[in-house]
Amino acid sequence: MRRCCALRWSLWGVMGCCYYAFMTWIPGLLVARGLTLTKSFGFTIAIYGAQVPGYFSAAWTNDRIGRRNVIALYLALGAAGALFLSQVQTPTGLLWASVMLSFALNGVYSGLYSYTPELFPTAVRATAQGIATATSRVGAMVSPILVGALYPALGFGGVFAATMVLLATGGATVLLVGPRTNGITLS
């Protein structure tokens, strides 16, 4: 149970950190990358628009390949998007990498919201889910400060390379440590 708690809560913390770092800072980081403020906000609309298909595609996939695999797959897509975002220089590349990252991060959440309750017995399920989402909020509170501190030292590419490492580590961890829950009756 401890391993399960540590896995879920750390994954929720990482997701809160990566998601809110990205969504909070992307307009300003795009401006720092040379886009006008108007174009940056236009890109932000497309980035937010990618959330809906991210949620729905992961929700559809959850029962087909399993929640654990959905989480790992979308974390891998997110890591690829963050890596792409750390390397691209053109406005079109920035847009597509950002859309990919937004799509993937929201797909992870779709998997997490269904996977986490499956890992805990009924007696503690609601409490465990509440702690997991609270851990995400801690990550969300820390992330804007962390990006603000890292950006001067690492730059745009370094911030997204760090995001890529966090997402890739989360994906590997859920595959290596996370139990399968497909077809298992909940207690």
Short mmCIF file of N, CA and C in Angstrom, two decimals:
data_model
loop_
_atom_site.label_atom_id
_atom_site.label_comp_id
_atom_site.label_asym_id
_atom_site.label_seq_id
_atom_site.Cartn_x
_atom_site.Cartn_y
_atom_site.Cartn_z
N MET A 1 0.83 -1.20 0.00
CA MET A 1 0.00 0.00 0.00
C MET A 1 0.87 1.26 0.00
N ARG A 2 1.99 1.23 0.72
CA ARG A 2 2.87 2.41 0.74
C ARG A 2 3.43 2.73 -0.63
N ARG A 3 3.85 1.66 -1.33
CA ARG A 3 4.40 1.85 -2.68
C ARG A 3 3.33 2.44 -3.59
N CYS A 4 2.12 1.94 -3.46
CA CYS A 4 0.99 2.43 -4.25
C CYS A 4 0.73 3.91 -3.95
N CYS A 5 0.73 4.26 -2.67
CA CYS A 5 0.50 5.66 -2.28
C CYS A 5 1.61 6.56 -2.81
N ALA A 6 2.84 6.13 -2.63
CA ALA A 6 3.98 6.93 -3.08
C ALA A 6 3.93 7.14 -4.59
N LEU A 7 3.61 6.06 -5.32
CA LEU A 7 3.53 6.16 -6.78
C LEU A 7 2.45 7.15 -7.19
N ARG A 8 1.24 6.96 -6.70
CA ARG A 8 0.12 7.82 -7.10
C ARG A 8 0.36 9.25 -6.71
N TRP A 9 0.74 9.47 -5.49
CA TRP A 9 0.85 10.84 -5.01
C TRP A 9 2.01 11.57 -5.68
N SER A 10 3.11 10.87 -5.92
CA SER A 10 4.22 11.54 -6.62
C SER A 10 3.83 11.83 -8.07
N LEU A 11 3.11 10.90 -8.70
CA LEU A 11 2.68 11.14 -10.08
C LEU A 11 1.71 12.31 -10.16
N TRP A 12 0.78 12.39 -9.22
CA TRP A 12 -0.14 13.53 -9.18
C TRP A 12 0.63 14.83 -8.94
N GLY A 13 1.63 14.82 -8.07
CA GLY A 13 2.44 16.01 -7.81
C GLY A 13 3.20 16.46 -9.04
N VAL A 14 3.80 15.50 -9.75
CA VAL A 14 4.52 15.80 -10.98
C VAL A 14 3.57 16.37 -12.03
N MET A 15 2.40 15.77 -12.15
CA MET A 15 1.43 16.26 -13.14
C MET A 15 0.96 17.67 -12.82
N GLY A 16 0.69 17.93 -11.54
CA GLY A 16 0.29 19.28 -11.15
C GLY A 16 1.38 20.28 -11.48
N CYS A 17 2.60 19.89 -11.20
CA CYS A 17 3.75 20.76 -11.46
C CYS A 17 3.91 21.02 -12.97
N CYS A 18 3.94 19.95 -13.75
CA CYS A 18 4.16 20.11 -15.19
C CYS A 18 3.00 20.83 -15.87
N TYR A 19 1.79 20.44 -15.53
CA TYR A 19 0.61 21.04 -16.17
C TYR A 19 0.53 22.53 -15.88
N TYR A 20 0.61 22.90 -14.61
CA TYR A 20 0.43 24.31 -14.27
C TYR A 20 1.66 25.15 -14.62
N ALA A 21 2.83 24.57 -14.61
CA ALA A 21 4.00 25.31 -15.09
C ALA A 21 3.81 25.67 -16.56
N PHE A 22 3.38 24.68 -17.32
CA PHE A 22 3.18 24.89 -18.75
C PHE A 22 2.06 25.90 -19.01
N MET A 23 0.90 25.67 -18.41
CA MET A 23 -0.26 26.52 -18.70
C MET A 23 -0.10 27.94 -18.15
N THR A 24 0.62 28.09 -17.05
CA THR A 24 0.82 29.42 -16.47
C THR A 24 1.85 30.23 -17.26
N TRP A 25 2.92 29.57 -17.65
CA TRP A 25 4.05 30.29 -18.24
C TRP A 25 4.06 30.35 -19.76
N ILE A 26 3.30 29.50 -20.44
CA ILE A 26 3.46 29.43 -21.90
C ILE A 26 3.22 30.76 -22.60
N PRO A 27 2.23 31.57 -22.24
CA PRO A 27 2.11 32.86 -22.97
C PRO A 27 3.36 33.73 -22.83
N GLY A 28 3.87 33.84 -21.61
CA GLY A 28 5.08 34.65 -21.40
C GLY A 28 6.31 34.06 -22.04
N LEU A 29 6.43 32.74 -22.01
CA LEU A 29 7.58 32.09 -22.62
C LEU A 29 7.55 32.22 -24.14
N LEU A 30 6.36 32.19 -24.72
CA LEU A 30 6.26 32.38 -26.16
C LEU A 30 6.66 33.81 -26.55
N VAL A 31 6.28 34.77 -25.73
CA VAL A 31 6.69 36.16 -25.98
C VAL A 31 8.22 36.26 -25.87
N ALA A 32 8.78 35.61 -24.85
CA ALA A 32 10.25 35.61 -24.69
C ALA A 32 10.93 34.93 -25.87
N ARG A 33 10.21 34.04 -26.54
CA ARG A 33 10.75 33.33 -27.70
C ARG A 33 10.61 34.14 -28.98
N GLY A 34 10.01 35.35 -28.87
CA GLY A 34 9.96 36.24 -30.03
C GLY A 34 8.58 36.48 -30.61
N LEU A 35 7.55 35.82 -30.09
CA LEU A 35 6.20 36.06 -30.59
C LEU A 35 5.65 37.34 -29.99
N THR A 36 4.76 37.99 -30.71
CA THR A 36 4.08 39.15 -30.14
C THR A 36 3.10 38.66 -29.08
N LEU A 37 2.70 39.56 -28.20
CA LEU A 37 1.73 39.19 -27.16
C LEU A 37 0.42 38.71 -27.79
N THR A 38 -0.02 39.36 -28.84
CA THR A 38 -1.25 38.97 -29.53
C THR A 38 -1.12 37.57 -30.11
N LYS A 39 -0.02 37.28 -30.77
CA LYS A 39 0.18 35.96 -31.37
C LYS A 39 0.32 34.91 -30.28
N SER A 40 0.97 35.26 -29.18
CA SER A 40 1.11 34.33 -28.06
C SER A 40 -0.25 33.93 -27.51
N PHE A 41 -1.14 34.90 -27.33
CA PHE A 41 -2.48 34.57 -26.83
C PHE A 41 -3.29 33.80 -27.86
N GLY A 42 -3.08 34.06 -29.13
CA GLY A 42 -3.71 33.27 -30.18
C GLY A 42 -3.27 31.82 -30.12
N PHE A 43 -1.97 31.61 -29.92
CA PHE A 43 -1.44 30.26 -29.75
C PHE A 43 -2.04 29.61 -28.51
N THR A 44 -2.20 30.39 -27.45
CA THR A 44 -2.74 29.86 -26.20
C THR A 44 -4.15 29.32 -26.40
N ILE A 45 -4.94 29.96 -27.24
CA ILE A 45 -6.29 29.45 -27.52
C ILE A 45 -6.20 28.06 -28.16
N ALA A 46 -5.31 27.90 -29.12
CA ALA A 46 -5.12 26.59 -29.76
C ALA A 46 -4.60 25.56 -28.75
N ILE A 47 -3.70 26.00 -27.88
CA ILE A 47 -3.14 25.11 -26.86
C ILE A 47 -4.24 24.63 -25.92
N TYR A 48 -5.08 25.55 -25.46
CA TYR A 48 -6.19 25.17 -24.59
C TYR A 48 -7.21 24.31 -25.35
N GLY A 49 -7.39 24.58 -26.62
CA GLY A 49 -8.32 23.79 -27.43
C GLY A 49 -7.89 22.33 -27.54
N ALA A 50 -6.59 22.07 -27.48
CA ALA A 50 -6.09 20.70 -27.57
C ALA A 50 -6.43 19.87 -26.33
N GLN A 51 -6.84 20.52 -25.26
CA GLN A 51 -7.17 19.79 -24.04
C GLN A 51 -8.37 18.87 -24.26
N VAL A 52 -9.38 19.33 -24.95
CA VAL A 52 -10.61 18.55 -25.11
C VAL A 52 -10.34 17.22 -25.83
N PRO A 53 -9.70 17.22 -26.99
CA PRO A 53 -9.41 15.92 -27.60
C PRO A 53 -8.43 15.08 -26.77
N GLY A 54 -7.58 15.74 -26.00
CA GLY A 54 -6.70 14.98 -25.10
C GLY A 54 -7.48 14.19 -24.08
N TYR A 55 -8.44 14.85 -23.43
CA TYR A 55 -9.29 14.17 -22.45
C TYR A 55 -10.09 13.05 -23.11
N PHE A 56 -10.79 13.38 -24.20
CA PHE A 56 -11.68 12.40 -24.81
C PHE A 56 -10.94 11.21 -25.41
N SER A 57 -9.81 11.45 -26.04
CA SER A 57 -9.08 10.33 -26.62
C SER A 57 -8.56 9.39 -25.54
N ALA A 58 -8.10 9.94 -24.43
CA ALA A 58 -7.62 9.10 -23.33
C ALA A 58 -8.79 8.38 -22.66
N ALA A 59 -9.91 9.07 -22.49
CA ALA A 59 -11.08 8.43 -21.89
C ALA A 59 -11.53 7.25 -22.75
N TRP A 60 -11.52 7.43 -24.04
CA TRP A 60 -11.91 6.36 -24.96
C TRP A 60 -10.92 5.19 -24.89
N THR A 61 -9.66 5.52 -24.72
CA THR A 61 -8.60 4.51 -24.72
C THR A 61 -8.47 3.79 -23.37
N ASN A 62 -8.93 4.40 -22.29
CA ASN A 62 -8.78 3.83 -20.95
C ASN A 62 -9.23 2.37 -20.86
N ASP A 63 -10.40 2.06 -21.36
CA ASP A 63 -10.92 0.70 -21.26
C ASP A 63 -10.37 -0.23 -22.35
N ARG A 64 -9.73 0.31 -23.32
CA ARG A 64 -9.20 -0.51 -24.40
C ARG A 64 -7.80 -1.03 -24.09
N ILE A 65 -6.94 -0.17 -23.54
CA ILE A 65 -5.57 -0.61 -23.26
C ILE A 65 -5.23 -0.55 -21.77
N GLY A 66 -6.15 -0.07 -20.96
CA GLY A 66 -5.93 0.00 -19.51
C GLY A 66 -5.45 1.37 -19.08
N ARG A 67 -5.86 1.76 -17.88
CA ARG A 67 -5.52 3.08 -17.36
C ARG A 67 -4.01 3.27 -17.20
N ARG A 68 -3.35 2.27 -16.68
CA ARG A 68 -1.90 2.36 -16.48
C ARG A 68 -1.19 2.63 -17.81
N ASN A 69 -1.58 1.90 -18.85
CA ASN A 69 -0.97 2.09 -20.16
C ASN A 69 -1.32 3.43 -20.78
N VAL A 70 -2.54 3.90 -20.55
CA VAL A 70 -2.94 5.22 -21.05
C VAL A 70 -2.07 6.30 -20.40
N ILE A 71 -1.91 6.19 -19.08
CA ILE A 71 -1.08 7.18 -18.37
C ILE A 71 0.34 7.17 -18.93
N ALA A 72 0.91 5.98 -19.08
CA ALA A 72 2.28 5.88 -19.60
C ALA A 72 2.38 6.41 -21.03
N LEU A 73 1.40 6.06 -21.87
CA LEU A 73 1.40 6.52 -23.26
C LEU A 73 1.32 8.04 -23.35
N TYR A 74 0.40 8.63 -22.60
CA TYR A 74 0.24 10.08 -22.67
C TYR A 74 1.39 10.81 -21.99
N LEU A 75 2.00 10.20 -20.98
CA LEU A 75 3.22 10.79 -20.41
C LEU A 75 4.34 10.77 -21.44
N ALA A 76 4.44 9.69 -22.20
CA ALA A 76 5.47 9.61 -23.26
C ALA A 76 5.20 10.66 -24.34
N LEU A 77 3.92 10.81 -24.73
CA LEU A 77 3.58 11.86 -25.70
C LEU A 77 3.91 13.24 -25.16
N GLY A 78 3.62 13.45 -23.87
CA GLY A 78 3.94 14.73 -23.23
C GLY A 78 5.44 14.97 -23.19
N ALA A 79 6.20 13.92 -22.88
CA ALA A 79 7.66 14.06 -22.85
C ALA A 79 8.18 14.39 -24.25
N ALA A 80 7.62 13.76 -25.27
CA ALA A 80 8.02 14.06 -26.65
C ALA A 80 7.66 15.50 -27.01
N GLY A 81 6.47 15.95 -26.60
CA GLY A 81 6.06 17.33 -26.85
C GLY A 81 6.98 18.32 -26.15
N ALA A 82 7.34 18.01 -24.90
CA ALA A 82 8.24 18.90 -24.15
C ALA A 82 9.63 18.92 -24.79
N LEU A 83 10.11 17.76 -25.23
CA LEU A 83 11.41 17.70 -25.90
C LEU A 83 11.36 18.51 -27.20
N PHE A 84 10.32 18.32 -27.97
CA PHE A 84 10.14 19.07 -29.22
C PHE A 84 10.09 20.56 -28.92
N LEU A 85 9.35 20.93 -27.87
CA LEU A 85 9.22 22.34 -27.49
C LEU A 85 10.56 22.92 -27.06
N SER A 86 11.41 22.11 -26.45
CA SER A 86 12.72 22.60 -26.01
C SER A 86 13.67 22.85 -27.19
N GLN A 87 13.36 22.27 -28.34
CA GLN A 87 14.27 22.34 -29.48
C GLN A 87 13.82 23.26 -30.62
N VAL A 88 12.52 23.45 -30.77
CA VAL A 88 12.03 24.17 -31.94
C VAL A 88 12.33 25.67 -31.86
N GLN A 89 12.42 26.27 -33.02
CA GLN A 89 12.72 27.69 -33.12
C GLN A 89 11.65 28.47 -33.86
N THR A 90 10.86 27.80 -34.68
CA THR A 90 9.88 28.50 -35.52
C THR A 90 8.55 28.64 -34.79
N PRO A 91 7.79 29.67 -35.12
CA PRO A 91 6.45 29.80 -34.52
C PRO A 91 5.55 28.59 -34.76
N THR A 92 5.60 28.03 -35.96
CA THR A 92 4.78 26.85 -36.26
C THR A 92 5.21 25.67 -35.40
N GLY A 93 6.50 25.49 -35.25
CA GLY A 93 7.00 24.41 -34.39
C GLY A 93 6.61 24.60 -32.94
N LEU A 94 6.69 25.85 -32.47
CA LEU A 94 6.27 26.15 -31.10
C LEU A 94 4.80 25.83 -30.89
N LEU A 95 3.98 26.18 -31.88
CA LEU A 95 2.55 25.92 -31.78
C LEU A 95 2.28 24.42 -31.72
N TRP A 96 2.83 23.65 -32.65
CA TRP A 96 2.55 22.21 -32.69
C TRP A 96 3.10 21.49 -31.48
N ALA A 97 4.27 21.86 -31.01
CA ALA A 97 4.83 21.22 -29.82
C ALA A 97 3.99 21.55 -28.59
N SER A 98 3.52 22.78 -28.50
CA SER A 98 2.67 23.19 -27.37
C SER A 98 1.33 22.48 -27.41
N VAL A 99 0.74 22.36 -28.58
CA VAL A 99 -0.53 21.64 -28.73
C VAL A 99 -0.35 20.18 -28.34
N MET A 100 0.74 19.58 -28.77
CA MET A 100 1.02 18.17 -28.43
C MET A 100 1.16 18.00 -26.92
N LEU A 101 1.88 18.90 -26.27
CA LEU A 101 2.08 18.83 -24.83
C LEU A 101 0.75 19.02 -24.10
N SER A 102 -0.06 19.97 -24.51
CA SER A 102 -1.35 20.21 -23.87
C SER A 102 -2.27 19.00 -24.05
N PHE A 103 -2.34 18.48 -25.25
CA PHE A 103 -3.13 17.28 -25.54
C PHE A 103 -2.73 16.13 -24.61
N ALA A 104 -1.43 15.90 -24.51
CA ALA A 104 -0.93 14.77 -23.72
C ALA A 104 -1.15 14.96 -22.22
N LEU A 105 -0.88 16.14 -21.70
CA LEU A 105 -1.06 16.37 -20.27
C LEU A 105 -2.51 16.14 -19.84
N ASN A 106 -3.44 16.56 -20.67
CA ASN A 106 -4.84 16.35 -20.33
C ASN A 106 -5.25 14.89 -20.49
N GLY A 107 -4.63 14.19 -21.40
CA GLY A 107 -4.86 12.75 -21.51
C GLY A 107 -4.38 12.02 -20.27
N VAL A 108 -3.24 12.44 -19.73
CA VAL A 108 -2.75 11.83 -18.49
C VAL A 108 -3.76 12.01 -17.37
N TYR A 109 -4.29 13.21 -17.25
CA TYR A 109 -5.29 13.45 -16.20
C TYR A 109 -6.52 12.55 -16.38
N SER A 110 -6.93 12.33 -17.60
CA SER A 110 -8.06 11.45 -17.85
C SER A 110 -7.77 10.04 -17.34
N GLY A 111 -6.57 9.59 -17.54
CA GLY A 111 -6.17 8.28 -17.01
C GLY A 111 -6.04 8.27 -15.50
N LEU A 112 -5.44 9.31 -14.95
CA LEU A 112 -5.22 9.37 -13.50
C LEU A 112 -6.53 9.39 -12.71
N TYR A 113 -7.50 10.14 -13.20
CA TYR A 113 -8.77 10.23 -12.47
C TYR A 113 -9.50 8.89 -12.42
N SER A 114 -9.29 8.04 -13.38
CA SER A 114 -9.94 6.73 -13.33
C SER A 114 -9.05 5.66 -12.68
N TYR A 115 -7.74 5.80 -12.80
CA TYR A 115 -6.81 4.80 -12.27
C TYR A 115 -6.63 4.90 -10.75
N THR A 116 -6.49 6.10 -10.25
CA THR A 116 -6.18 6.28 -8.83
C THR A 116 -7.21 5.61 -7.91
N PRO A 117 -8.51 5.81 -8.10
CA PRO A 117 -9.46 5.17 -7.18
C PRO A 117 -9.40 3.63 -7.24
N GLU A 118 -8.99 3.08 -8.37
CA GLU A 118 -8.92 1.64 -8.51
C GLU A 118 -7.82 1.01 -7.65
N LEU A 119 -6.90 1.82 -7.20
CA LEU A 119 -5.75 1.30 -6.46
C LEU A 119 -5.99 1.20 -4.96
N PHE A 120 -7.11 1.67 -4.48
CA PHE A 120 -7.35 1.72 -3.04
C PHE A 120 -8.64 1.00 -2.68
N PRO A 121 -8.66 0.35 -1.52
CA PRO A 121 -9.91 -0.29 -1.07
C PRO A 121 -10.98 0.75 -0.75
N THR A 122 -12.22 0.31 -0.79
CA THR A 122 -13.36 1.20 -0.60
C THR A 122 -13.25 2.04 0.66
N ALA A 123 -12.75 1.46 1.73
CA ALA A 123 -12.70 2.16 3.02
C ALA A 123 -11.86 3.43 2.98
N VAL A 124 -10.87 3.48 2.10
CA VAL A 124 -9.99 4.66 2.05
C VAL A 124 -9.96 5.30 0.66
N ARG A 125 -10.78 4.84 -0.24
CA ARG A 125 -10.73 5.30 -1.64
C ARG A 125 -10.91 6.81 -1.77
N ALA A 126 -11.91 7.37 -1.15
CA ALA A 126 -12.18 8.81 -1.27
C ALA A 126 -11.06 9.63 -0.64
N THR A 127 -10.57 9.19 0.51
CA THR A 127 -9.47 9.91 1.17
C THR A 127 -8.21 9.85 0.31
N ALA A 128 -7.91 8.67 -0.21
CA ALA A 128 -6.71 8.52 -1.04
C ALA A 128 -6.80 9.38 -2.30
N GLN A 129 -7.97 9.40 -2.94
CA GLN A 129 -8.16 10.24 -4.13
C GLN A 129 -8.02 11.71 -3.76
N GLY A 130 -8.58 12.11 -2.62
CA GLY A 130 -8.47 13.50 -2.18
C GLY A 130 -7.03 13.90 -1.91
N ILE A 131 -6.28 13.02 -1.28
CA ILE A 131 -4.86 13.32 -1.02
C ILE A 131 -4.09 13.42 -2.34
N ALA A 132 -4.42 12.53 -3.27
CA ALA A 132 -3.73 12.56 -4.57
C ALA A 132 -3.98 13.88 -5.29
N THR A 133 -5.23 14.31 -5.34
CA THR A 133 -5.51 15.57 -6.04
C THR A 133 -4.94 16.76 -5.27
N ALA A 134 -4.89 16.66 -3.94
CA ALA A 134 -4.26 17.74 -3.16
C ALA A 134 -2.77 17.81 -3.46
N THR A 135 -2.14 16.66 -3.67
CA THR A 135 -0.72 16.61 -4.03
C THR A 135 -0.50 17.31 -5.36
N SER A 136 -1.46 17.15 -6.27
CA SER A 136 -1.39 17.85 -7.55
C SER A 136 -1.43 19.36 -7.34
N ARG A 137 -2.24 19.79 -6.40
CA ARG A 137 -2.34 21.23 -6.13
C ARG A 137 -1.05 21.77 -5.52
N VAL A 138 -0.38 20.96 -4.73
CA VAL A 138 0.93 21.38 -4.19
C VAL A 138 1.91 21.57 -5.36
N GLY A 139 1.92 20.61 -6.28
CA GLY A 139 2.74 20.76 -7.48
C GLY A 139 2.39 22.00 -8.27
N ALA A 140 1.08 22.30 -8.34
CA ALA A 140 0.62 23.49 -9.05
C ALA A 140 1.09 24.77 -8.38
N MET A 141 1.14 24.77 -7.06
CA MET A 141 1.60 25.97 -6.34
C MET A 141 3.09 26.19 -6.49
N VAL A 142 3.84 25.11 -6.52
CA VAL A 142 5.30 25.19 -6.60
C VAL A 142 5.77 25.52 -8.02
N SER A 143 5.05 25.03 -9.01
CA SER A 143 5.54 25.11 -10.39
C SER A 143 5.80 26.51 -10.93
N PRO A 144 4.91 27.48 -10.74
CA PRO A 144 5.23 28.81 -11.29
C PRO A 144 6.50 29.40 -10.66
N ILE A 145 6.69 29.16 -9.39
CA ILE A 145 7.90 29.64 -8.71
C ILE A 145 9.12 28.92 -9.26
N LEU A 146 8.99 27.62 -9.45
CA LEU A 146 10.11 26.81 -9.95
C LEU A 146 10.51 27.25 -11.36
N VAL A 147 9.53 27.45 -12.23
CA VAL A 147 9.85 27.90 -13.59
C VAL A 147 10.49 29.29 -13.55
N GLY A 148 9.95 30.16 -12.71
CA GLY A 148 10.53 31.50 -12.57
C GLY A 148 11.98 31.46 -12.12
N ALA A 149 12.31 30.49 -11.28
CA ALA A 149 13.69 30.35 -10.80
C ALA A 149 14.58 29.67 -11.84
N LEU A 150 14.04 28.68 -12.56
CA LEU A 150 14.85 27.93 -13.52
C LEU A 150 15.07 28.66 -14.84
N TYR A 151 14.09 29.44 -15.27
CA TYR A 151 14.17 30.08 -16.58
C TYR A 151 15.43 30.93 -16.76
N PRO A 152 15.80 31.79 -15.80
CA PRO A 152 17.01 32.60 -16.02
C PRO A 152 18.28 31.75 -16.17
N ALA A 153 18.33 30.61 -15.49
CA ALA A 153 19.52 29.76 -15.56
C ALA A 153 19.49 28.81 -16.75
N LEU A 154 18.31 28.25 -17.06
CA LEU A 154 18.22 27.21 -18.08
C LEU A 154 17.66 27.68 -19.42
N GLY A 155 16.93 28.79 -19.41
CA GLY A 155 16.31 29.29 -20.63
C GLY A 155 15.09 28.47 -21.02
N PHE A 156 14.50 28.85 -22.14
CA PHE A 156 13.28 28.21 -22.65
C PHE A 156 13.49 26.71 -22.85
N GLY A 157 14.54 26.36 -23.55
CA GLY A 157 14.82 24.95 -23.84
C GLY A 157 15.06 24.14 -22.59
N GLY A 158 15.77 24.71 -21.64
CA GLY A 158 16.08 24.00 -20.40
C GLY A 158 14.85 23.73 -19.55
N VAL A 159 13.93 24.68 -19.53
CA VAL A 159 12.68 24.49 -18.76
C VAL A 159 11.91 23.31 -19.34
N PHE A 160 11.82 23.24 -20.66
CA PHE A 160 11.05 22.15 -21.26
C PHE A 160 11.83 20.85 -21.30
N ALA A 161 13.15 20.91 -21.30
CA ALA A 161 13.93 19.68 -21.14
C ALA A 161 13.70 19.09 -19.75
N ALA A 162 13.64 19.94 -18.73
CA ALA A 162 13.35 19.48 -17.37
C ALA A 162 11.94 18.89 -17.31
N THR A 163 10.98 19.52 -17.99
CA THR A 163 9.62 18.99 -18.05
C THR A 163 9.62 17.62 -18.71
N MET A 164 10.38 17.48 -19.78
CA MET A 164 10.48 16.21 -20.49
C MET A 164 11.01 15.12 -19.56
N VAL A 165 12.03 15.43 -18.78
CA VAL A 165 12.60 14.44 -17.86
C VAL A 165 11.56 14.01 -16.82
N LEU A 166 10.84 14.96 -16.25
CA LEU A 166 9.81 14.63 -15.26
C LEU A 166 8.73 13.73 -15.87
N LEU A 167 8.25 14.08 -17.05
CA LEU A 167 7.19 13.30 -17.68
C LEU A 167 7.67 11.91 -18.09
N ALA A 168 8.86 11.81 -18.64
CA ALA A 168 9.40 10.51 -19.03
C ALA A 168 9.64 9.62 -17.81
N THR A 169 10.13 10.20 -16.74
CA THR A 169 10.34 9.45 -15.50
C THR A 169 9.01 8.95 -14.95
N GLY A 170 7.99 9.79 -14.99
CA GLY A 170 6.66 9.37 -14.55
C GLY A 170 6.12 8.23 -15.38
N GLY A 171 6.28 8.28 -16.68
CA GLY A 171 5.81 7.21 -17.57
C GLY A 171 6.52 5.90 -17.30
N ALA A 172 7.83 5.96 -17.15
CA ALA A 172 8.58 4.73 -16.86
C ALA A 172 8.19 4.16 -15.50
N THR A 173 8.01 5.02 -14.54
CA THR A 173 7.66 4.59 -13.18
C THR A 173 6.30 3.91 -13.15
N VAL A 174 5.31 4.50 -13.81
CA VAL A 174 3.97 3.89 -13.79
C VAL A 174 3.98 2.53 -14.48
N LEU A 175 4.78 2.36 -15.52
CA LEU A 175 4.86 1.05 -16.18
C LEU A 175 5.61 0.03 -15.33
N LEU A 176 6.65 0.46 -14.64
CA LEU A 176 7.46 -0.47 -13.85
C LEU A 176 6.83 -0.81 -12.50
N VAL A 177 6.17 0.14 -11.88
CA VAL A 177 5.69 -0.03 -10.51
C VAL A 177 4.16 -0.12 -10.41
N GLY A 178 3.48 0.54 -11.31
CA GLY A 178 2.02 0.61 -11.24
C GLY A 178 1.35 -0.71 -11.55
N PRO A 179 0.42 -1.15 -10.71
CA PRO A 179 -0.28 -2.41 -10.97
C PRO A 179 -1.30 -2.26 -12.10
N ARG A 180 -1.54 -3.35 -12.80
CA ARG A 180 -2.61 -3.38 -13.82
C ARG A 180 -3.94 -3.44 -13.08
N THR A 181 -4.93 -2.76 -13.63
CA THR A 181 -6.26 -2.77 -13.01
C THR A 181 -7.36 -3.22 -13.97
N ASN A 182 -7.01 -3.55 -15.21
CA ASN A 182 -8.01 -3.95 -16.19
C ASN A 182 -8.73 -5.22 -15.73
N GLY A 183 -10.05 -5.16 -15.72
CA GLY A 183 -10.84 -6.34 -15.42
C GLY A 183 -10.83 -6.80 -13.98
N ILE A 184 -10.20 -6.05 -13.10
CA ILE A 184 -10.12 -6.42 -11.70
C ILE A 184 -11.32 -5.83 -10.96
N THR A 185 -11.97 -6.63 -10.15
CA THR A 185 -13.11 -6.18 -9.37
C THR A 185 -12.60 -5.35 -8.20
N LEU A 186 -13.19 -4.18 -8.01
CA LEU A 186 -12.79 -3.32 -6.91
C LEU A 186 -13.36 -3.85 -5.61
N SER A 187 -12.60 -3.67 -4.52
CA SER A 187 -13.10 -4.10 -3.21
C SER A 187 -13.79 -2.98 -2.49
#
